[in-house]
Short mmCIF file of C-alpha atoms in Angstrom, two decimals:
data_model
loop_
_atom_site.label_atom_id
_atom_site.label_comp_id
_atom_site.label_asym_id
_atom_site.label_seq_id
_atom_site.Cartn_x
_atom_site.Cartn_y
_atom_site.Cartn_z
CA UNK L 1 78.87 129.79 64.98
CA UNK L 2 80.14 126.29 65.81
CA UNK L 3 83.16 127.74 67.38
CA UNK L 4 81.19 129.89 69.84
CA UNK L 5 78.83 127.11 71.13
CA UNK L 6 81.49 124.84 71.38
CA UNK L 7 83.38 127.65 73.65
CA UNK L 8 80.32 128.33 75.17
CA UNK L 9 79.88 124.56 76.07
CA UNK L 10 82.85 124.42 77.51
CA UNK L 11 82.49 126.95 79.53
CA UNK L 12 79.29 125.69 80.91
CA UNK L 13 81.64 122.54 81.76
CA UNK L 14 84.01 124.49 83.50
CA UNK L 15 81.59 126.54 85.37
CA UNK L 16 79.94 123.17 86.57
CA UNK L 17 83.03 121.61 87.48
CA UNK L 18 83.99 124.37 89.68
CA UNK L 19 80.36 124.26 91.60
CA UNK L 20 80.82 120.73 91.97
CA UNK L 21 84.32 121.32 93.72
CA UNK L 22 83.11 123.67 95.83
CA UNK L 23 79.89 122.15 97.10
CA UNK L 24 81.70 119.07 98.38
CA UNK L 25 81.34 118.80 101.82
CA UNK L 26 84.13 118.24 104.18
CA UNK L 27 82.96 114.15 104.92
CA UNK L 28 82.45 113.77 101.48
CA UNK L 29 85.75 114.90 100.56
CA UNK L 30 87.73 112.40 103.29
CA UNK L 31 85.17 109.67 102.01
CA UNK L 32 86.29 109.69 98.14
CA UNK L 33 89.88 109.59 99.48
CA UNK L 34 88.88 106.58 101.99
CA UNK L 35 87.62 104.65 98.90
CA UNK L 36 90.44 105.69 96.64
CA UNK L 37 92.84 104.12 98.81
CA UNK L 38 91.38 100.58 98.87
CA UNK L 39 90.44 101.37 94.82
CA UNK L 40 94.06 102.06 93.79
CA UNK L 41 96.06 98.92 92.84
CA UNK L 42 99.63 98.44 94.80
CA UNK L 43 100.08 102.20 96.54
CA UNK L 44 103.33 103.49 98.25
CA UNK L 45 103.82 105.84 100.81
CA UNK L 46 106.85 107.08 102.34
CA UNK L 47 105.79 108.90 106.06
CA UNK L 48 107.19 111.07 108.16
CA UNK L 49 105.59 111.80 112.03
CA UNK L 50 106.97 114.53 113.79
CA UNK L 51 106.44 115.52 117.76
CA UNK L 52 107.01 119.17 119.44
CA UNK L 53 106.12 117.39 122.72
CA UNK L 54 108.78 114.38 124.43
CA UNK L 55 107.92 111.23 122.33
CA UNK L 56 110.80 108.59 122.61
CA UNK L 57 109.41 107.08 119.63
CA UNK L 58 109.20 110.50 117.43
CA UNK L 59 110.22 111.55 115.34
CA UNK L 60 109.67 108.47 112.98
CA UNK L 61 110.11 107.52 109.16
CA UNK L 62 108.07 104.56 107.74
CA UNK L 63 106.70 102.87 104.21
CA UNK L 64 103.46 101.79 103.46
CA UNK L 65 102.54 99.20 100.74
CA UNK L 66 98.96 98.76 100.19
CA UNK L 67 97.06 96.21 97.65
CA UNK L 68 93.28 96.68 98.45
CA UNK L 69 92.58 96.19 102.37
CA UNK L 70 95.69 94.58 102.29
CA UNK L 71 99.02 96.64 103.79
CA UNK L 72 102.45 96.46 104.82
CA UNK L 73 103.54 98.96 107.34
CA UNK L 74 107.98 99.22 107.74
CA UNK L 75 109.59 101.47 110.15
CA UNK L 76 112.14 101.27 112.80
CA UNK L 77 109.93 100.06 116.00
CA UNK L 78 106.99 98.19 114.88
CA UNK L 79 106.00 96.91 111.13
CA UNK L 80 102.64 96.00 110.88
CA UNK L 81 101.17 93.45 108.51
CA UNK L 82 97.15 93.18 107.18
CA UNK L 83 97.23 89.51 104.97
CA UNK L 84 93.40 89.88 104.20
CA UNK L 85 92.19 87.85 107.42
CA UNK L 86 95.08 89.02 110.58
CA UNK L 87 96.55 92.08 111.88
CA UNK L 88 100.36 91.05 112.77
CA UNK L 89 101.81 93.78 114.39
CA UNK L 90 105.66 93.48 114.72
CA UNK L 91 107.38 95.21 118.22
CA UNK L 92 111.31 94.77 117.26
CA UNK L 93 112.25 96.47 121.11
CA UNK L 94 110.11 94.00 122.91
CA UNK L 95 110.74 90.75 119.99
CA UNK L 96 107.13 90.30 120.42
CA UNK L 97 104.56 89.65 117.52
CA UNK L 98 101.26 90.25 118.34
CA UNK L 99 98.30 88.73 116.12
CA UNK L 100 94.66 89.82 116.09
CA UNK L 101 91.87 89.99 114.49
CA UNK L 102 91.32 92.90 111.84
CA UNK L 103 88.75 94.65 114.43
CA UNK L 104 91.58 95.44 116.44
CA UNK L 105 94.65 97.03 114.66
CA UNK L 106 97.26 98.33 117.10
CA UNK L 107 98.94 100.79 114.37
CA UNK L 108 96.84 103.07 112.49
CA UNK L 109 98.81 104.59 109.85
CA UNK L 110 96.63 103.19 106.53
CA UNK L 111 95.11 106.30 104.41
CA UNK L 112 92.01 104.10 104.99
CA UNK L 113 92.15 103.39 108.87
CA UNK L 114 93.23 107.07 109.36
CA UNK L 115 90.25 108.68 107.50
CA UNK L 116 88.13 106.37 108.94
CA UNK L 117 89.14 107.87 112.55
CA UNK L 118 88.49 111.03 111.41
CA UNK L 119 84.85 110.56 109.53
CA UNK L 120 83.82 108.61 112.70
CA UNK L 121 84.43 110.32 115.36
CA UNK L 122 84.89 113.90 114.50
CA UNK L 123 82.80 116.81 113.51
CA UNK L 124 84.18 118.23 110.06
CA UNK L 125 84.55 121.49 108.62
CA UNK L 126 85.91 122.03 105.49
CA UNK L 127 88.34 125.34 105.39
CA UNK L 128 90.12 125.96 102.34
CA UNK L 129 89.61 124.89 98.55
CA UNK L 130 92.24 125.95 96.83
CA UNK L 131 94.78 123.11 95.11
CA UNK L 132 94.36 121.17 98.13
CA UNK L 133 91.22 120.50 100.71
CA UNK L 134 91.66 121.56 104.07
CA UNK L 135 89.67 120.10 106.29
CA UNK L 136 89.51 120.57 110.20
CA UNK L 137 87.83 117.55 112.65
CA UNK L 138 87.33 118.54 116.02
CA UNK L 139 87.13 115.69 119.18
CA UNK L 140 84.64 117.10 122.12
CA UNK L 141 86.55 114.55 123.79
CA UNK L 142 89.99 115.31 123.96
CA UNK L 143 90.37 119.08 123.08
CA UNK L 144 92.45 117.72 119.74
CA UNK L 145 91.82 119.46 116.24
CA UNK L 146 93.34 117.68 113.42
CA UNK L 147 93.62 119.93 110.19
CA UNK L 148 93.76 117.03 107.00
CA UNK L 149 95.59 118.46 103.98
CA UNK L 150 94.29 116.43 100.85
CA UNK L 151 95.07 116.80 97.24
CA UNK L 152 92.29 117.89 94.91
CA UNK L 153 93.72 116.24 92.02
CA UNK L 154 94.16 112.41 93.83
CA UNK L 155 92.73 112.59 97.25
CA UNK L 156 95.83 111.68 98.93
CA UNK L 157 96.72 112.46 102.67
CA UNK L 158 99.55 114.98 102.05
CA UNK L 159 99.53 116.02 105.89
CA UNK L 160 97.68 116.06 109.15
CA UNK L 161 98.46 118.14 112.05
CA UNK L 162 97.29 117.64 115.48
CA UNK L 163 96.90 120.87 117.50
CA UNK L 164 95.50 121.30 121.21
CA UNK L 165 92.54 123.24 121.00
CA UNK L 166 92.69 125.75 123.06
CA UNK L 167 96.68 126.97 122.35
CA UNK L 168 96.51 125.78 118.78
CA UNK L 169 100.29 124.59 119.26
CA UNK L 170 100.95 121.79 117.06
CA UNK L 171 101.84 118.43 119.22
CA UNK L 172 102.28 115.93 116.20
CA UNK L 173 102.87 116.21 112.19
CA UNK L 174 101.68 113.16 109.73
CA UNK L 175 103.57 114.05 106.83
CA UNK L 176 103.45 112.46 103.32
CA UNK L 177 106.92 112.67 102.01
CA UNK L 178 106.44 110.04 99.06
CA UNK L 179 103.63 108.97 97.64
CA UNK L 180 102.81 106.29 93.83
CA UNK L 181 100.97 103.82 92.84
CA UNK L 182 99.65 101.04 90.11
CA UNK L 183 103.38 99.82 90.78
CA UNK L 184 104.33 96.05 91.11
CA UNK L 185 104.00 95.48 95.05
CA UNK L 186 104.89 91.76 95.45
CA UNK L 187 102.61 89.37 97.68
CA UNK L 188 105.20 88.62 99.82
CA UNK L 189 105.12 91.77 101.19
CA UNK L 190 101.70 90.69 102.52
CA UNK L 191 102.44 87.41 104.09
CA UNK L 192 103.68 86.88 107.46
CA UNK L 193 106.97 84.47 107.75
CA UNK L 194 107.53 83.27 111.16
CA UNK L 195 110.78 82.31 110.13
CA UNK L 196 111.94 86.09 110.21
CA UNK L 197 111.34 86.21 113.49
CA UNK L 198 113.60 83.21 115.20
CA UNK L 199 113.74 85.16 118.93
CA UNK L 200 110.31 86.91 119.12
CA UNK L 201 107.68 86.10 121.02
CA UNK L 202 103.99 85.76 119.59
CA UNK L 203 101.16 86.82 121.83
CA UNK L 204 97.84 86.25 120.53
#
């Protein structure tokens, strides 16, 4: 007898569960992975954006350390760095540094800033539940659909493709190709050293 109801409880669990997967809505869904991006302590992500249009800057491979709000972006052309208080975005062709206010960041590669675009200015739908969410935001504006692919089990970015709406032919690829975290990301990584940067130019 006590093995049945504690089967049957379970299954009750189980069946709940599943309802509770499936009745998450599509904004919901990109908002618990917005907050557990800032939640997580010291993330890493290793990207990857791809082009099937002329983009002298595509295709591109970059890190991302993250501590809170806090980030580290590291690729080729432009690192970007988010201390808390300043956006310093890095342009290694141009040796220029460019400083601003957090309002205003110039690369917008975060999980968090990324999301953010999308729950903001998009109209959601969510497409597929299987072991990942698929979500699809549509601009009115510029006849872009995005389709997000997040995990179900973490909530992490694993890709987002940008499409033109009326072809459906991809343009660019956001690709996750690494992704940890509750490592040991040092502060340093956080803090901008002018001293790196003998020949650049800051413009503020």
């Amino acid at each position: 007898m006590v093995n049945n109801f504690n089967i049957f409880k379970a299954l009750v669990l189980l069946i709940f569960g599943i309802n509770n997967i499936f009745s998450q809505s599509a904004e919901e869904i990109l908002k618990i992975a917005q907050e557990n991006s800032l939640i997580l302590t010291d993330s890493y992500y290793k990207f990857k954006i791809e082009s099937k249009v002329d983009n002298p800057m595509l295709p591109i491979t970059g890190e991302i350390f993250t501590r809170g709000e806090k980030y580290f972006i590291d690729t080729k052309y432009i690192d970007q760095i988010y201390d808390g208080e300043n956006i310093i975005t890095i342009v290694h062709e141009n040796q220029e540094i460019i400083i601003g206010n957090s309002d205003i960041p110039l690369f917008n590669l975060t999980p968090h800033q990324l999301l953010n675009f999308f729950i903001e200015d998009h109209k959601l739908d969510k497409i597929s539940n299987s072991n990942k969410y698929i979500i699809k935001a549509i601009s009115e504006d510029d006849g872009i659909i995005y389709f997000i692919s997040i995990n179900s089990s973490n909530y992490s970015i694993e890709k987002i493709e940008m499409r033109d709406s009326s072809s459906m032919q991809v343009i660019n690829t956001f690709l996750t190709l690494t992704y940890d975290y509750n490592l040991s990301v040092p502060l340093s990584l956080f803090k901008f050293d002018i001293n790196k940067y003998e020949n650049y130019t800051i413009v503020k």
